[in-house]
Short mmCIF file of C-alpha atoms in Angstrom, two decimals:
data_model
loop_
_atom_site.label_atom_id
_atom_site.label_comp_id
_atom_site.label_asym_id
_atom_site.label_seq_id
_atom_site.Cartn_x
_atom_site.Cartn_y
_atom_site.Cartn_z
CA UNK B 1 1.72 6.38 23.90
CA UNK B 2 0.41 3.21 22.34
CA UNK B 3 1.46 -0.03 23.65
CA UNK B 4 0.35 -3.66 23.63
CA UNK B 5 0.90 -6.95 25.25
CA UNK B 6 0.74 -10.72 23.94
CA UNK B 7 -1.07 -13.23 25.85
CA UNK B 8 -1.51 -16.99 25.24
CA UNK B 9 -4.45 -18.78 26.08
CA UNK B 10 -4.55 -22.32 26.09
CA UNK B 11 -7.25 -25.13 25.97
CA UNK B 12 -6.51 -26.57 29.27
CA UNK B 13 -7.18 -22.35 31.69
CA UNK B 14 -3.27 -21.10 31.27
CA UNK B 15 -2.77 -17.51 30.43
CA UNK B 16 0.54 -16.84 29.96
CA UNK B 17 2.08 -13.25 28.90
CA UNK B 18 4.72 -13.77 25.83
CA UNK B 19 7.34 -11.31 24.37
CA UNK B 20 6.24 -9.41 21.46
CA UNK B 21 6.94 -11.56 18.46
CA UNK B 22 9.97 -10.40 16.40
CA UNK B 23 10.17 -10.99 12.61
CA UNK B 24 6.61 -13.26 12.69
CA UNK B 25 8.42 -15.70 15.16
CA UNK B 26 7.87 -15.58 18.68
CA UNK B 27 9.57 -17.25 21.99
CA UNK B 28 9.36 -20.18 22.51
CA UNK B 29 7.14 -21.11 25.51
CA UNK B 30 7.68 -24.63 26.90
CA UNK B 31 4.78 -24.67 28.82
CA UNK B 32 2.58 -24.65 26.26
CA UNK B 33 4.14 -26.79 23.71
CA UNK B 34 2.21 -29.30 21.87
CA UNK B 35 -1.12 -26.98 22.70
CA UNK B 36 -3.54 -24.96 20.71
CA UNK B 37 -3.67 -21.45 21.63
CA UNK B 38 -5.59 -18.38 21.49
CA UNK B 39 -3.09 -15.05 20.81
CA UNK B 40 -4.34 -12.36 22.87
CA UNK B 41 -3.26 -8.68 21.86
CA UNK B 42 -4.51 -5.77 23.76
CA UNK B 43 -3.63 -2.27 22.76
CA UNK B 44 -3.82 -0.12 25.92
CA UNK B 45 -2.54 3.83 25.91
CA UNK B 46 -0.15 4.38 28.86
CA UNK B 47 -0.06 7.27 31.35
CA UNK B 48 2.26 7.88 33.89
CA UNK B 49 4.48 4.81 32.42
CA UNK B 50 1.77 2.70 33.34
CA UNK B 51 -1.18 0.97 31.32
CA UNK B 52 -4.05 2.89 32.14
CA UNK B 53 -6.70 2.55 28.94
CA UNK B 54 -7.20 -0.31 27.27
CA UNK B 55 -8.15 0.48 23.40
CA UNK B 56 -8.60 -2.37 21.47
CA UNK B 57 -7.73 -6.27 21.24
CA UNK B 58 -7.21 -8.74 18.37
CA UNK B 59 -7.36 -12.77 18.27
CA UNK B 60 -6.00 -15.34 16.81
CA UNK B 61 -5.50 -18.99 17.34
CA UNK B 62 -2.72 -21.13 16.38
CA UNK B 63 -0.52 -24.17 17.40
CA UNK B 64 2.13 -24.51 18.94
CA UNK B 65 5.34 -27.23 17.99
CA UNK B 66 6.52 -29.85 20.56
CA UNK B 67 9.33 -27.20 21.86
CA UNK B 68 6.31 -24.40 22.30
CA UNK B 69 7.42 -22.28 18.69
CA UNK B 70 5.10 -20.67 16.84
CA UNK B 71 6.91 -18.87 13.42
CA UNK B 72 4.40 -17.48 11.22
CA UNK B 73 4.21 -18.47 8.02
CA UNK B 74 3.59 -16.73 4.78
CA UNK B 75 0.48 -18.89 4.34
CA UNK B 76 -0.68 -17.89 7.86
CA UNK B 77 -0.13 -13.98 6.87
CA UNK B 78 -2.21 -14.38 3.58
CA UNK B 79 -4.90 -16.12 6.01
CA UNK B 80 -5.01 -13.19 8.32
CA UNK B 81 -4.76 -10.34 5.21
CA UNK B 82 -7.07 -12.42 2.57
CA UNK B 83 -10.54 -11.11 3.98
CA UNK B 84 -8.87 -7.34 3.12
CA UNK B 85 -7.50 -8.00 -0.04
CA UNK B 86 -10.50 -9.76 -1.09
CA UNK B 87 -13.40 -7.48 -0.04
CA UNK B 88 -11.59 -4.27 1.00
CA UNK B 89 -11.99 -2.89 -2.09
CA UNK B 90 -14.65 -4.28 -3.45
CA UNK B 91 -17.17 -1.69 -2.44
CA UNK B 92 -15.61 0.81 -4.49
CA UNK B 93 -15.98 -0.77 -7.75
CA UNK B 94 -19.92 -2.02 -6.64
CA UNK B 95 -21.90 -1.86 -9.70
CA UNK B 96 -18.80 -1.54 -11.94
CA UNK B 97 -17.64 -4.87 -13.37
CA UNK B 98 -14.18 -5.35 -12.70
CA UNK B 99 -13.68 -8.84 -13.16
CA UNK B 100 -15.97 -12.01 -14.61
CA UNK B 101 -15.67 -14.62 -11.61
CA UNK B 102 -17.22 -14.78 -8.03
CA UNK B 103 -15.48 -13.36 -5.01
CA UNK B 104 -13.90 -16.00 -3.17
CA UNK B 105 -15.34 -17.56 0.33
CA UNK B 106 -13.93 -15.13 3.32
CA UNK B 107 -12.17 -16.33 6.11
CA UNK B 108 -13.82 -17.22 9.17
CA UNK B 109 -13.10 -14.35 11.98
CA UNK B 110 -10.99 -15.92 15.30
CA UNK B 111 -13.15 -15.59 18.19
CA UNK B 112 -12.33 -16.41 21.65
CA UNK B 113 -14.99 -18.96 23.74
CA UNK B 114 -17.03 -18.18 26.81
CA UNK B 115 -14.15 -19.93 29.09
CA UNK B 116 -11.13 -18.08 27.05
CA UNK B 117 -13.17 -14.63 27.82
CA UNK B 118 -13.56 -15.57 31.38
CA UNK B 119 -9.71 -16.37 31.50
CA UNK B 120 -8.88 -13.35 29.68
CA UNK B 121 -10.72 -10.88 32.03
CA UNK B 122 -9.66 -12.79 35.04
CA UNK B 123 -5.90 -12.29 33.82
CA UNK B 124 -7.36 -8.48 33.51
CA UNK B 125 -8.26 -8.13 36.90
CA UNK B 126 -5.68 -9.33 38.41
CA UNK B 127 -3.07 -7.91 36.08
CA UNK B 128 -4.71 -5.07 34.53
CA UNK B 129 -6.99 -3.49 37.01
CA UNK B 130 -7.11 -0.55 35.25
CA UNK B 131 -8.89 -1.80 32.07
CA UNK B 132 -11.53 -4.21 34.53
CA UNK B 133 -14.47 -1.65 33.67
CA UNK B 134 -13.85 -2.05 29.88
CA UNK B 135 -12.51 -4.58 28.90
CA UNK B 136 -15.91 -6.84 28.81
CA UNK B 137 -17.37 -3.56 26.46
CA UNK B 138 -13.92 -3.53 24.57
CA UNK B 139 -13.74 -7.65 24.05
CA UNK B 140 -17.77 -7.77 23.25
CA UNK B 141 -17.25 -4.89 20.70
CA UNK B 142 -14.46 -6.24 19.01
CA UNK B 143 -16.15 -9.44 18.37
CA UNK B 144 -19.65 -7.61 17.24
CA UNK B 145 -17.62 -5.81 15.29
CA UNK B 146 -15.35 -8.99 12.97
CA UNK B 147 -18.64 -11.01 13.18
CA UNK B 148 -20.49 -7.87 11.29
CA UNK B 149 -17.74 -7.54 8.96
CA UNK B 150 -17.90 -10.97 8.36
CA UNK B 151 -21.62 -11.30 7.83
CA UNK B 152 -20.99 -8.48 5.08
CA UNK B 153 -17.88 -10.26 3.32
CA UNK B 154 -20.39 -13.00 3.38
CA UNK B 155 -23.12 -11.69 1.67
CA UNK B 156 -20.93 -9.99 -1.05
CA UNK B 157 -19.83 -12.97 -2.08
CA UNK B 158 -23.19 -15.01 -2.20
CA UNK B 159 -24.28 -11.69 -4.51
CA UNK B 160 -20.96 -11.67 -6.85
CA UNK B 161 -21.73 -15.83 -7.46
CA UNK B 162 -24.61 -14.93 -8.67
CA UNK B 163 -25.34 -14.78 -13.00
CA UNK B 164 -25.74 -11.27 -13.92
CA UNK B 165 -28.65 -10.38 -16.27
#
C-alpha cells in the first residue's frame, strides 16, 4: 500500500512532521508560525505495516500566518496546476495551430537548497532508516526530473512567441 508523510522544513534547521492536510488546510503548527517553509511529501510503499520503500517526493514552499496556518488557496492551486494546463497538452497539437497568441511564462519548479536536503535526509536517517540508501537517488531524481520539465515548458514557450512565417 501507498502511503505518504508531510514534513515542514523551515529556514532556521527545524523539520517537523505535520498531519496530512484536510480540505487544502492543514494544522496549525505554532512552532513554525511567522516562518517560510519547505512542504516535504514522500510517498513510501509499506510492508509489514511499516514504511519500507520510499517512491517518490514532491516540494513546495509556502508561508506560514502568525498562529502557524497554512490554507491553500485557489490561487495557490492554479500556481501548482498552471505548468499542466498550460503545456500538458500542448505537444499534441505541435505543428497544428490551435490558437493565435504565445504560451504563457511557466512556473518556476520548488526546489529544496543544499541545507533543506541535508535536513531532509538527516530527518531520513534517523526516522526513516529504511529509505537512507535512496532517498539521495530519489530526492536528486525528482529534482533532475521538474528542472528538465521545466527547461522544456521553457523552450516551448520562447518557440510559440515567436512570428510564424
Amino acid at each position: 500500500m501507498i502511503q505518504s508523510r508531510y514534513l515542514f522544513i523551515s529556514r532556521e534547521g527545524k523539520v517537523v512532521k505535520i498531519a496530512r492536510p484536510k480540505d487544502h488546510k492543514y494544522k496549525s503548527v505554532l512552532r513554525l508560525a511567522g516562518e517560510d517553509v519547505l512542504e516535504v511529501i514522500l510517498y513510501y510503499r509499506n510492508k509489514d505495516r511499516k514504511p519500507h520503500k520510499l517512491l517518490m517526493v514532491e516540494f513546495d514552499r509556502f508561508h506560514l500566518d502568525s498562529q502557524g496556518n497554512y490554507k491553500q488557496t485557489e490561487e495557490d492551486r492554479k500556481r501548482a496546476i498552471h505548468n499542466f494546463l498550460s503545456f500538458g497538452m500542448v505537444d499534441l497539437f505541435e505543428g497544428a495551430e490551435v490558437e493565435d497568441k504565445p504560451l504563457p511564462i511557466p512556473v518556476a519548479p520548488i526546489i529544496p537548497t543544499s541545507a533543506e536536503k541535508r535536513l531532509l535526509y538527516d530527518y531520513i536517517n534517523e526516522k526513516l532508516p529504511n529509505f537512507s540508501d535512496d532517498a539521495p537517488y530519489v530526492v536528486e531524481s525528482r529534482i533532475k526530473s521538474v528542472e528538465e520539465k521545466y527547461e522544456e515548458f521553457k523552450s516551448m514557450a520562447k518557440r510559440s512567441k515567436k512570428p510564424s512565417k
